[in-house]
Coordinates of C-alpha atoms in Angstrom, one line a residue:
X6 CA 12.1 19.5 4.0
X7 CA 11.5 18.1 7.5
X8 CA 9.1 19.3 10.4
X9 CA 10.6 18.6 13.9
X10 CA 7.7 18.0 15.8
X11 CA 7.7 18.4 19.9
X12 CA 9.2 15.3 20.2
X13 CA 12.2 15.7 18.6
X14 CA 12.0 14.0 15.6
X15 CA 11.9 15.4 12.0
X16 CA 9.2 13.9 9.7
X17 CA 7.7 14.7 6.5
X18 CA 4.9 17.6 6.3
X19 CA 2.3 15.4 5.1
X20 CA 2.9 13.2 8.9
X21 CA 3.7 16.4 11.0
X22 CA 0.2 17.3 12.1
X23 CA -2.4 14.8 12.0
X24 CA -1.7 12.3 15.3
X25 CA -2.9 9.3 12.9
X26 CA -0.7 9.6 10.3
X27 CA 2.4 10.7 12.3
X28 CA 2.0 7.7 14.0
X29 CA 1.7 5.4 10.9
X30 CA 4.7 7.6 9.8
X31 CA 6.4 6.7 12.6
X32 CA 5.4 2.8 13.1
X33 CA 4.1 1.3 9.9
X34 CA 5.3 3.6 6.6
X35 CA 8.4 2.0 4.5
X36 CA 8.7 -0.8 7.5
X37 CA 9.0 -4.4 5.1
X38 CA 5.7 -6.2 4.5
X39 CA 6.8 -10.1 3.5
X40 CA 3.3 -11.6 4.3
X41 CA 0.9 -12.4 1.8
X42 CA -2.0 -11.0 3.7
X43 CA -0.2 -8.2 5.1
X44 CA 0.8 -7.4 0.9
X45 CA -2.1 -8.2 -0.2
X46 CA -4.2 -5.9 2.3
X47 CA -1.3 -2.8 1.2
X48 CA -2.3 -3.3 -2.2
X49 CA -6.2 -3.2 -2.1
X50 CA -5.9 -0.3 0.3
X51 CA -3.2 1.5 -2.6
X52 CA -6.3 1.0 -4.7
X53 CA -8.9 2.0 -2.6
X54 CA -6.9 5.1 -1.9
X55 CA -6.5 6.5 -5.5
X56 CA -7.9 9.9 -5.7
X57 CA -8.5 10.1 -2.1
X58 CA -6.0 11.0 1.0
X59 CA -4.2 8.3 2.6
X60 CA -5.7 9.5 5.9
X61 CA -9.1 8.6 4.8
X62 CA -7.9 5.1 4.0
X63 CA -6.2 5.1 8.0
X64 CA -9.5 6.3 9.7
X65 CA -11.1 4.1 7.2
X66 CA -8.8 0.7 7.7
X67 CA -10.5 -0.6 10.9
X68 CA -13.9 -1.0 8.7
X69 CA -12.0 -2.2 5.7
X70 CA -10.9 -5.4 7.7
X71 CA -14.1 -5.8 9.0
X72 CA -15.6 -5.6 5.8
X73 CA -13.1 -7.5 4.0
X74 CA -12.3 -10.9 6.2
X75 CA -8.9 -9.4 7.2
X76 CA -8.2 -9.5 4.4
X77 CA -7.4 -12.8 3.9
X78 CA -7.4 -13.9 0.2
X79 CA -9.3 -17.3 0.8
X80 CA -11.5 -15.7 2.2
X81 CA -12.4 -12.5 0.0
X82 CA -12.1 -14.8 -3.4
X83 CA -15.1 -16.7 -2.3
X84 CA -17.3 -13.7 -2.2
X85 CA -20.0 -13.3 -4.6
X86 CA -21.9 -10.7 -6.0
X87 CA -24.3 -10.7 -3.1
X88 CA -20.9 -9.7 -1.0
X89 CA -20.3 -6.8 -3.3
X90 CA -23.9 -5.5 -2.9
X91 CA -23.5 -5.9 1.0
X92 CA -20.0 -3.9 0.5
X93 CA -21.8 -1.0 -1.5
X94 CA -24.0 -0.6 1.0
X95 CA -20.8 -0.4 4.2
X96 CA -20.4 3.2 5.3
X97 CA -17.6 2.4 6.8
X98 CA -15.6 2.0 3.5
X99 CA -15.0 3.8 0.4
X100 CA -18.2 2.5 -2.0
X101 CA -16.8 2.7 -5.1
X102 CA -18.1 -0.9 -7.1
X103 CA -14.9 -1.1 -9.6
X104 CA -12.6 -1.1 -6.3
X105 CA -15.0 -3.2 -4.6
X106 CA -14.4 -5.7 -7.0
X107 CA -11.0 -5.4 -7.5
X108 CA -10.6 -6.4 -4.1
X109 CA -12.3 -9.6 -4.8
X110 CA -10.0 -10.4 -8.5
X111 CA -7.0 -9.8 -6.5
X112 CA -7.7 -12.2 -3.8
X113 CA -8.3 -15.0 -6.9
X114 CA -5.7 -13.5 -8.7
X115 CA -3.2 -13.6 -5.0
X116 CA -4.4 -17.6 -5.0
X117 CA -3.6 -18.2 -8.4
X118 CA 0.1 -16.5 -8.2
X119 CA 1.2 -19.2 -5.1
X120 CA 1.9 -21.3 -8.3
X121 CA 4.5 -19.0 -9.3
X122 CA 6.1 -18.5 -6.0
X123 CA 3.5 -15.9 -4.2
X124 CA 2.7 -12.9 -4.2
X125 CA 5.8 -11.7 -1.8
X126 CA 8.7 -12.9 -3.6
X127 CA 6.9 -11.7 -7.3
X128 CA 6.2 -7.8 -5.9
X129 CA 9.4 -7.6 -4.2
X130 CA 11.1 -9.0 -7.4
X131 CA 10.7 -5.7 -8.6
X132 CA 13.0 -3.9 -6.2
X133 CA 14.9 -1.2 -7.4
X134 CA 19.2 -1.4 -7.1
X135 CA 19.0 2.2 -5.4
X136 CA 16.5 4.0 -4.0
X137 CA 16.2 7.9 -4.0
X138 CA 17.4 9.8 -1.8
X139 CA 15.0 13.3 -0.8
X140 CA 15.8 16.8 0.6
X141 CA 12.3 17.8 0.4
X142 CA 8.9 16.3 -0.5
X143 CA 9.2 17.3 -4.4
X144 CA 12.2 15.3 -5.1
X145 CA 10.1 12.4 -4.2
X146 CA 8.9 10.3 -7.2
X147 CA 5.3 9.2 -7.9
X148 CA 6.5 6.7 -10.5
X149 CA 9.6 4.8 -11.9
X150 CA 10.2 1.9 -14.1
X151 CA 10.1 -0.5 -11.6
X152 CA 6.8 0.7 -10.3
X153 CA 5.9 0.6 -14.4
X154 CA 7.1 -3.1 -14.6
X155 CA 5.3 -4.0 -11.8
X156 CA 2.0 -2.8 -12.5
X157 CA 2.0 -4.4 -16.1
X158 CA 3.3 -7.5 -14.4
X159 CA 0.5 -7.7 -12.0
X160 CA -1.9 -7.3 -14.9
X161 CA -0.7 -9.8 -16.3
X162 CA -1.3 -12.3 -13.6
X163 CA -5.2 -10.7 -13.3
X164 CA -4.9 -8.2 -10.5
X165 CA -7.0 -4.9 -11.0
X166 CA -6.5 -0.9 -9.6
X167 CA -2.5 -1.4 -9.6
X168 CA -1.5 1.4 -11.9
X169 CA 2.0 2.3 -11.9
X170 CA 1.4 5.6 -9.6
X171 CA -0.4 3.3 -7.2
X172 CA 2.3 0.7 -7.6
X173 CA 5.0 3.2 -6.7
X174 CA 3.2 4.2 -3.5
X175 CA 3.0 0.7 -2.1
X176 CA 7.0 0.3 -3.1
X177 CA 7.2 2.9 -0.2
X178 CA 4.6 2.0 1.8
X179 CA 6.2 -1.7 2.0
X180 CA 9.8 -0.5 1.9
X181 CA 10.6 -1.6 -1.4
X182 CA 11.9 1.6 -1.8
X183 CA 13.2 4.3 1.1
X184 CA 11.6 7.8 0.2
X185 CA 11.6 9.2 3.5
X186 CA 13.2 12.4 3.2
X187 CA 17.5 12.7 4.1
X188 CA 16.7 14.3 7.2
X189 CA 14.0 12.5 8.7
X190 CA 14.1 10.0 11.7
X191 CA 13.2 7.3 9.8
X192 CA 15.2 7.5 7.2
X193 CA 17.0 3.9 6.3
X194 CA 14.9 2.3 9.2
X195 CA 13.3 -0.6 7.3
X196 CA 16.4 -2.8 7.4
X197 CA 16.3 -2.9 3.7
X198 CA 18.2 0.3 2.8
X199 CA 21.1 2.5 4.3
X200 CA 20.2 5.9 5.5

């Protein structure tokens, strides 16, 4: 079910309240991402945000850049183990070493995939022939086979922290799939689906 918020416009609970993610809601969420970096960036922060609120990530995303060269993949796969101690030692992110370092394989493993076509074209491979369509928040999926595929895939090619619930919330994050809800004012706004 959708809030209408003051403004008019009917969102999601989860983006009704907090100005920060309403915003995102409203700008960023299920918008396409078909830049390497940009992809990239999405799925370290996915990663990063497992077992924590994606509003912790947000406040969080200003220091993550900082910390993390943009995240720009020639740039992060250069960093050594000095880096990760620097990084464990940021207050500004979320110090957790495993993530930390993921951060770092993916950038490699991000390189490594431009052999095969890139990153872009190789996560967006994966996109679904429909996409749900949601009344209310708890007909919204945290996982499909796509999402599945996708994670084993990236394995595969030597990424790390892209488990398939992870996987399925950067499909909506990047809007490879549309899960905002039927009544919401976003719905079918990425271009890439109908409403």
């Amino acid at each position: 079910m959708t809030v209408v918020g003051a403004d008019g416009l009917a969102r999601p609970s989860w983006a009704s309240v907090d100005p920060l993610l309403m915003h995102y809601y409203d700008t960023e969420w299920g918008m396409p991402i078909r830049d390497e970096r940009g992809l990239y960036e999405r799925i370290c922060l996915e990663g990063f945000q497992a077992g924590l609120s994606w509003a912790t990530i947000l406040r969080k995303r200003p220091a993550f850049r900082a910390a993390f060269s943009d995240f720009e993949p020639d740039v992060v796969a250069t960093y050594t183990e000095a880096d990760v101690e620097r990084l464990l030692g940021d207050a500004g992110i979320i110090r957790h070493r495993g993530k930390i370092q993921a951060t770092i394989t993916n950038a490699r493993a991000t390189i490594a995939l431009r052999e095969d076509g890139g990153l872009v074209d190789f996560v967006w491979s994966f996109q679904p022939a429909a996409t749900p369509r949601p009344l209310d928040h708890s007909q919204v999926p945290t996982v499909s086979e796509e999402s599945k595929a996708l994670s084993k895939a990236l394995r595969r090619k030597g990424f790390a922290f892209v488990g398939p619930t992870t996987m399925y919330a950067l499909m909506e994050a990047v809007g490879i799939v549309d899960t905002h809800l039927l009544g919401s004012h976003r719905r079918g706004s990425s271009g890439v689906w109908p409403g």
